[in-house]
XYZ file of C-alpha atoms in Angstrom:
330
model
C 0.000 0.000 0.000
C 2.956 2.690 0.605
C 4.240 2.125 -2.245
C 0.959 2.437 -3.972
C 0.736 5.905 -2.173
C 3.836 7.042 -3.378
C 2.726 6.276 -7.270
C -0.234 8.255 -6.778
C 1.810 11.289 -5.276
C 4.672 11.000 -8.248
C 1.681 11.253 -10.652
C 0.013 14.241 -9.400
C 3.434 16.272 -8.842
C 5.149 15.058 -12.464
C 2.269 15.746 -14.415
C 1.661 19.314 -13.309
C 5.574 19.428 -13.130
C 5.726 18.313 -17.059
C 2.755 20.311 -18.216
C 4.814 23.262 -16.694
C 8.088 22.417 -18.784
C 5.810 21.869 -21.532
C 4.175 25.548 -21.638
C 7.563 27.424 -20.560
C 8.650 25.788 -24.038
C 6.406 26.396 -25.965
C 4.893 29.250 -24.968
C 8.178 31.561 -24.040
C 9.691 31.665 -26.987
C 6.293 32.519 -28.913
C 5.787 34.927 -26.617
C 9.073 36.857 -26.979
C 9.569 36.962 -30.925
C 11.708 39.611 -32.030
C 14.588 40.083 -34.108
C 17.830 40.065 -32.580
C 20.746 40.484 -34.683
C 18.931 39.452 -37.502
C 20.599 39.915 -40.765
C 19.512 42.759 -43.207
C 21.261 44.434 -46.123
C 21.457 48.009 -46.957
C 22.332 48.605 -50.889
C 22.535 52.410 -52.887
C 24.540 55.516 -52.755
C 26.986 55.802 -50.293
C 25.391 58.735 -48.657
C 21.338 57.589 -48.871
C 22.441 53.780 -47.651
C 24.203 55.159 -44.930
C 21.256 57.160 -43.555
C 19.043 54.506 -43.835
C 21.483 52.579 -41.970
C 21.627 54.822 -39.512
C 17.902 54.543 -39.227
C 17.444 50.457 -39.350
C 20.150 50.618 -36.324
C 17.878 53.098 -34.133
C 15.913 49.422 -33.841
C 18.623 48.746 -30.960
C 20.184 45.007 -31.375
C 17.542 44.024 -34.146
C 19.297 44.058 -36.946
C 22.993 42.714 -38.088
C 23.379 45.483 -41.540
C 24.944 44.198 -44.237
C 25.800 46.653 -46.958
C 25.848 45.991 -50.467
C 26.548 47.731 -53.956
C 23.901 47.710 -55.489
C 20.436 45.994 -55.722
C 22.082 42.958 -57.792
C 24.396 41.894 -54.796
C 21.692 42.360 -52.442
C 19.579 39.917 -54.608
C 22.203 37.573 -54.724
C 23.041 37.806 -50.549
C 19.021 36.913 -50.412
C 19.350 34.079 -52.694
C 22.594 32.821 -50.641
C 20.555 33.406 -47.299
C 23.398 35.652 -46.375
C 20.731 38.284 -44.904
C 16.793 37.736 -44.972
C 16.221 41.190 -46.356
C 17.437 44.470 -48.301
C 16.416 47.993 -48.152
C 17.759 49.306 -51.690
C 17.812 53.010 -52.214
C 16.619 54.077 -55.763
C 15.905 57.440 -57.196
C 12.368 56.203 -57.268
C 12.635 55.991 -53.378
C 13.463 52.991 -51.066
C 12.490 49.465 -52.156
C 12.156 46.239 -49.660
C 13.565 42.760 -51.117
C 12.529 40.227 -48.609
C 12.608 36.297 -49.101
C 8.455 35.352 -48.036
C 10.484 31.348 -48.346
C 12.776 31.963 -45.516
C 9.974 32.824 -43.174
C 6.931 34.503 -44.128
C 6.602 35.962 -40.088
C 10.218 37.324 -40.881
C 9.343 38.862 -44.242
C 5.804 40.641 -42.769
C 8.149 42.075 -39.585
C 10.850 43.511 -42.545
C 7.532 45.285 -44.649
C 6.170 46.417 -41.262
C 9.566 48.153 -39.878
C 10.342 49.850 -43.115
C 6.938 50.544 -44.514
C 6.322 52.537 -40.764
C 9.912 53.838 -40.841
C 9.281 55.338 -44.568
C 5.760 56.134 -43.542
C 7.185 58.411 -40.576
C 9.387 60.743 -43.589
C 6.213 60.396 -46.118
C 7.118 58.198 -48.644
C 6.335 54.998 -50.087
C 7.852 51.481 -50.138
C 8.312 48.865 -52.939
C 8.375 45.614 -51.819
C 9.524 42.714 -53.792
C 9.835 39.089 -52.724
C 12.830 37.970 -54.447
C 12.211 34.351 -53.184
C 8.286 33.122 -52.723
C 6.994 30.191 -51.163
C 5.192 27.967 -53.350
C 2.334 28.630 -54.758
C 0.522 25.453 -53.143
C 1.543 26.878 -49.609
C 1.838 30.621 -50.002
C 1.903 31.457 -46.020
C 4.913 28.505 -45.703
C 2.418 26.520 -43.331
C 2.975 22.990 -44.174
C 6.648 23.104 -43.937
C 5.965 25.331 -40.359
C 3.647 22.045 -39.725
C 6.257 19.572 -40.484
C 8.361 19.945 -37.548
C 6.321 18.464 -35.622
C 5.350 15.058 -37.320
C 8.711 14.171 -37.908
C 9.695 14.635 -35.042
C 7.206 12.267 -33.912
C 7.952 10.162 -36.195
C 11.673 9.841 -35.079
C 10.862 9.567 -31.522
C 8.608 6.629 -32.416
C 10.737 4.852 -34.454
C 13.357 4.900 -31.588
C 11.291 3.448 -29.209
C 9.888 1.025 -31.348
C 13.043 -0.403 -31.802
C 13.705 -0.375 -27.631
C 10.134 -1.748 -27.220
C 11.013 -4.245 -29.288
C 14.348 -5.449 -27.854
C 16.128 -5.163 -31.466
C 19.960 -4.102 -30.821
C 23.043 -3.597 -32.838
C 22.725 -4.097 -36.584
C 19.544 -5.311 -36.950
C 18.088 -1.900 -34.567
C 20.538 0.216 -36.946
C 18.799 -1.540 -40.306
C 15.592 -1.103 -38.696
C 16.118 2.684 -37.627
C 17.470 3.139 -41.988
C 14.698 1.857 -43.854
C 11.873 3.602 -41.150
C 13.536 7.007 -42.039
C 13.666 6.481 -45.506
C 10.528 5.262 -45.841
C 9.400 8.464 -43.797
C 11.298 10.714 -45.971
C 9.773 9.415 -49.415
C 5.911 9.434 -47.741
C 7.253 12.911 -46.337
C 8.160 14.091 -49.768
C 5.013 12.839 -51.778
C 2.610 14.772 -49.249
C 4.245 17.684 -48.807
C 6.015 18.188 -52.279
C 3.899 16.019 -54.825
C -0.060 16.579 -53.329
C 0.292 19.283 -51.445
C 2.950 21.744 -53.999
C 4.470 22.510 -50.665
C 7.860 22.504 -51.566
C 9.814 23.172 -54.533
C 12.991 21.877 -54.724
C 14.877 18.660 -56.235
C 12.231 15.655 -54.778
C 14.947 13.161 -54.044
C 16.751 15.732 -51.947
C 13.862 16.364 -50.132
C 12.998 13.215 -49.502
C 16.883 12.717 -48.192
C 16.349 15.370 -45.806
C 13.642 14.409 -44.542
C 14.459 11.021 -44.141
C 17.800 12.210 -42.569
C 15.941 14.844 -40.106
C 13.960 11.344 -38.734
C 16.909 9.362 -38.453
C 18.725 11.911 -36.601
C 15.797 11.986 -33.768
C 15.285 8.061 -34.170
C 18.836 7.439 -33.862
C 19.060 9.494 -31.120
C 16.213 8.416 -28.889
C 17.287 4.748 -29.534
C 21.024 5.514 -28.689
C 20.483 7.162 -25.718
C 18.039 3.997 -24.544
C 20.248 1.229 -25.428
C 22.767 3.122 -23.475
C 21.205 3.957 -20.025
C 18.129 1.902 -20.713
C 14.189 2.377 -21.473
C 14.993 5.838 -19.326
C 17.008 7.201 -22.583
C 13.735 7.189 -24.513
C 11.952 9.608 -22.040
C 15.121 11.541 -21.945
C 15.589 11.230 -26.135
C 11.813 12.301 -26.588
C 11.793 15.212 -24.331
C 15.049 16.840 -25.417
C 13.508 16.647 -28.941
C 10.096 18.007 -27.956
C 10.997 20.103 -24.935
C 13.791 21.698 -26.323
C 14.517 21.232 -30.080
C 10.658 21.560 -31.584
C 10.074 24.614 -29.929
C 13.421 25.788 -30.339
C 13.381 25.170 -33.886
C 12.746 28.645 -35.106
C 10.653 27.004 -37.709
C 7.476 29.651 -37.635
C 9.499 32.299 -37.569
C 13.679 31.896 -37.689
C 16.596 31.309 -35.254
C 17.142 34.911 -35.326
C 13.668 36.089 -33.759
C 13.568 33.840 -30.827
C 15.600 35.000 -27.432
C 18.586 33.821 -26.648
C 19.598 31.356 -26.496
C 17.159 29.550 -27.806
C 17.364 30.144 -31.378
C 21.157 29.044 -31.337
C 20.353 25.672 -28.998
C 17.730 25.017 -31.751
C 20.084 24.846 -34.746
C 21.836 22.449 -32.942
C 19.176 20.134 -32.457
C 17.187 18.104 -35.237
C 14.332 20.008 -35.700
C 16.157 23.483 -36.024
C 18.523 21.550 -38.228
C 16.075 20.045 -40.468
C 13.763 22.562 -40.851
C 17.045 25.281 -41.900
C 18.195 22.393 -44.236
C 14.594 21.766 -45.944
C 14.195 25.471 -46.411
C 17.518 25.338 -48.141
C 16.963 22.402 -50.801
C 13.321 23.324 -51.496
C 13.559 26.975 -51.793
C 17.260 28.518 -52.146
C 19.249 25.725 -54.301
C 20.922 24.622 -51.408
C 22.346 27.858 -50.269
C 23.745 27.668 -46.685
C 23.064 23.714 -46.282
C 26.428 22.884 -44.825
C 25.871 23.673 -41.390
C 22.665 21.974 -40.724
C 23.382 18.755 -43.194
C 26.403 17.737 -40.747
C 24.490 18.972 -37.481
C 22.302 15.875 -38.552
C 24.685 13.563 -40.123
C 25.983 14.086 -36.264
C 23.161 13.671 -34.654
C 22.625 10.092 -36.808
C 26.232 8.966 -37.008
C 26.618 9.469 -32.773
C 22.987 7.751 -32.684
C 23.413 4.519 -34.737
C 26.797 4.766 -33.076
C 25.267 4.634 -29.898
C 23.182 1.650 -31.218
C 26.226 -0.262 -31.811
C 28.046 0.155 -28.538
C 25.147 -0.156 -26.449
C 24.324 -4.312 -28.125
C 27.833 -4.541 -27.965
C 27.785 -3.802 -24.362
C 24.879 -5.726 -23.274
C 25.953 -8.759 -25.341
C 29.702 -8.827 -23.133
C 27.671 -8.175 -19.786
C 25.072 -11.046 -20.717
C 28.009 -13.287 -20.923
C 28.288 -13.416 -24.879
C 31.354 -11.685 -25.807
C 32.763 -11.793 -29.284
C 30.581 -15.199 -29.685
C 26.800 -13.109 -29.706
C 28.356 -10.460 -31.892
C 29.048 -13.012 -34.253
C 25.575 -14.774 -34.330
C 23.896 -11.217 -34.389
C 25.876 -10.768 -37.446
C 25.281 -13.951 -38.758
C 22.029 -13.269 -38.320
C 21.715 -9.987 -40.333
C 23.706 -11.407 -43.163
């Protein structure tokens, strides 16, 4: 019967205690959007792009300026995701570029701070979206949705393959084929029915099998490791942390600190940066976030690996159960 009592009190102070967690994630960084630091390019005359310079910085710590030549080399800094945005001075008056496929909230902030800025002098403001979300998802929705289901998806594949007691190379073949077969279903919803994205399909398809292998690989290396507590601990770093974290309804650069930085390092914040990439911007800027989730999968199968290896030589194995459980894969 104690012990009884003390389930009962673990439930009712965990739950409130993980509903809590749950809403400071969530809900703080929603909460506190802003840009901070967020990179914006200046481009014209030497004298008219400096005052407007001048202007964009009395927004203290919002934006990182980035000047540029001319409205060409802005262009092209949009279309390498060097900055999200441009004011370009013309004779005509000032003109907005902004990229609605790197985040439409981030695009509607840049027309909202520069139309009020010009507004406040009494003039008017072009704005031109240099790079536009698909016409199939023209508010960028369905990839803002995605986040979440694949992350899902990750975490359940994981601890599928704990649930199911499959370890080493057979858990690692298991935790392949699930992702890829995520990423291809992935791809034909979002990029074939829905018009979603608009990028090379295959490479979507990689990254999105790659951005559930990463959280798969991940919550099943961490539980064959310290045990069925790693999946708890797997599945709450991913949805505690990285989901919200991500920056994917708005961008890193608009959550506080440090969230938007912890997020790029995670999955989510990874995968979402890299899909935007490959679907919408030719694979401008991929780099970082393709190896922060080749990491995260290498270190997770990796895990995989050592942790059978580990409980075979503690069961009494050895080099004999490695053997069979390769035997048996082959």
């Amino acid at each position: 019967m104690p012990s009884r009592n003390r389930h009962v009190i673990a439930v009712v102070v965990l739950v409130p205690v993980l509903a809590a967690l749950a809403l400071w994630a969530f809900a703080w960084p929603a909460s506190r959007i802003a840009p901070r630091d967020l990179p914006l390019g200046v481009a014209g005359p030497a004298a008219a792009a400096t005052q407007v310079e001048r202007q964009l910085e009395g927004h203290e710590g919002a934006f990182e300026i980035h000047r540029y030549a001319d409205e060409a080399a802005a262009r092209d800094a949009i279309e390498d995701r060097s900055v999200y945005g441009a004011v370009v001075v013309t004779a005509q008056g000032p003109e907005l570029l902004t990229a609605s496929a790197a985040g439409p909230v981030v695009a509607q902030f840049l027309q909202q701070a520069v139309a009020h800025q010009a507004g406040a002098e009494g003039t008017q403001v072009k704005t031109v979206d240099v790079v536009s979300t698909p016409a199939g998802d023209p508010r960028g929705a369905v990839l803002n949705a995605a986040t979440l289901p694949l992350a899902l998806a990750g975490i359940a594949a994981g601890a599928v393959v704990t649930l199911l007691g499959l370890r080493g190379f057979r858990a690692v073949t298991a935790l392949l084929g699930a992702s890829a077969l995520v990423g291809v279903i992935a791809a034909g919803i979002a990029h074939s029915w829905l018009g979603a994205l608009g990028g090379d399909w295959w490479t979507e398809a990689s990254v999105l099998g790659l951005s559930t292998l990463a959280v798969g690989g991940a919550v099943a290396g961490l539980a064959a490791l310290i045990g069925p507590a790693g999946t708890g601990v797997g599945a709450a770093l991913v949805m505690l942390i990285g989901n919200p974290f991500s920056g994917a309804t708005s961008a890193p650069q608009m959550l506080p600190e440090p969230a938007g930085a912890i997020g790029q390092w995670l999955p989510p914040g990874a995968g979402t940066t890299l899909l935007r990439s490959v679907s919408y911007f030719d694979g401008a800027a991929a780099t970082g976030p393709a190896l922060t989730l080749a990491w995260w999968a290498v270190l997770g199968l990796g895990a995989v690996l050592l942790g059978g290896s580990l409980r075979a030589r503690k069961a009494g194995g050895g080099p004999a159960a490695e053997r069979r459980e390769l035997s048996a894969v082959a």
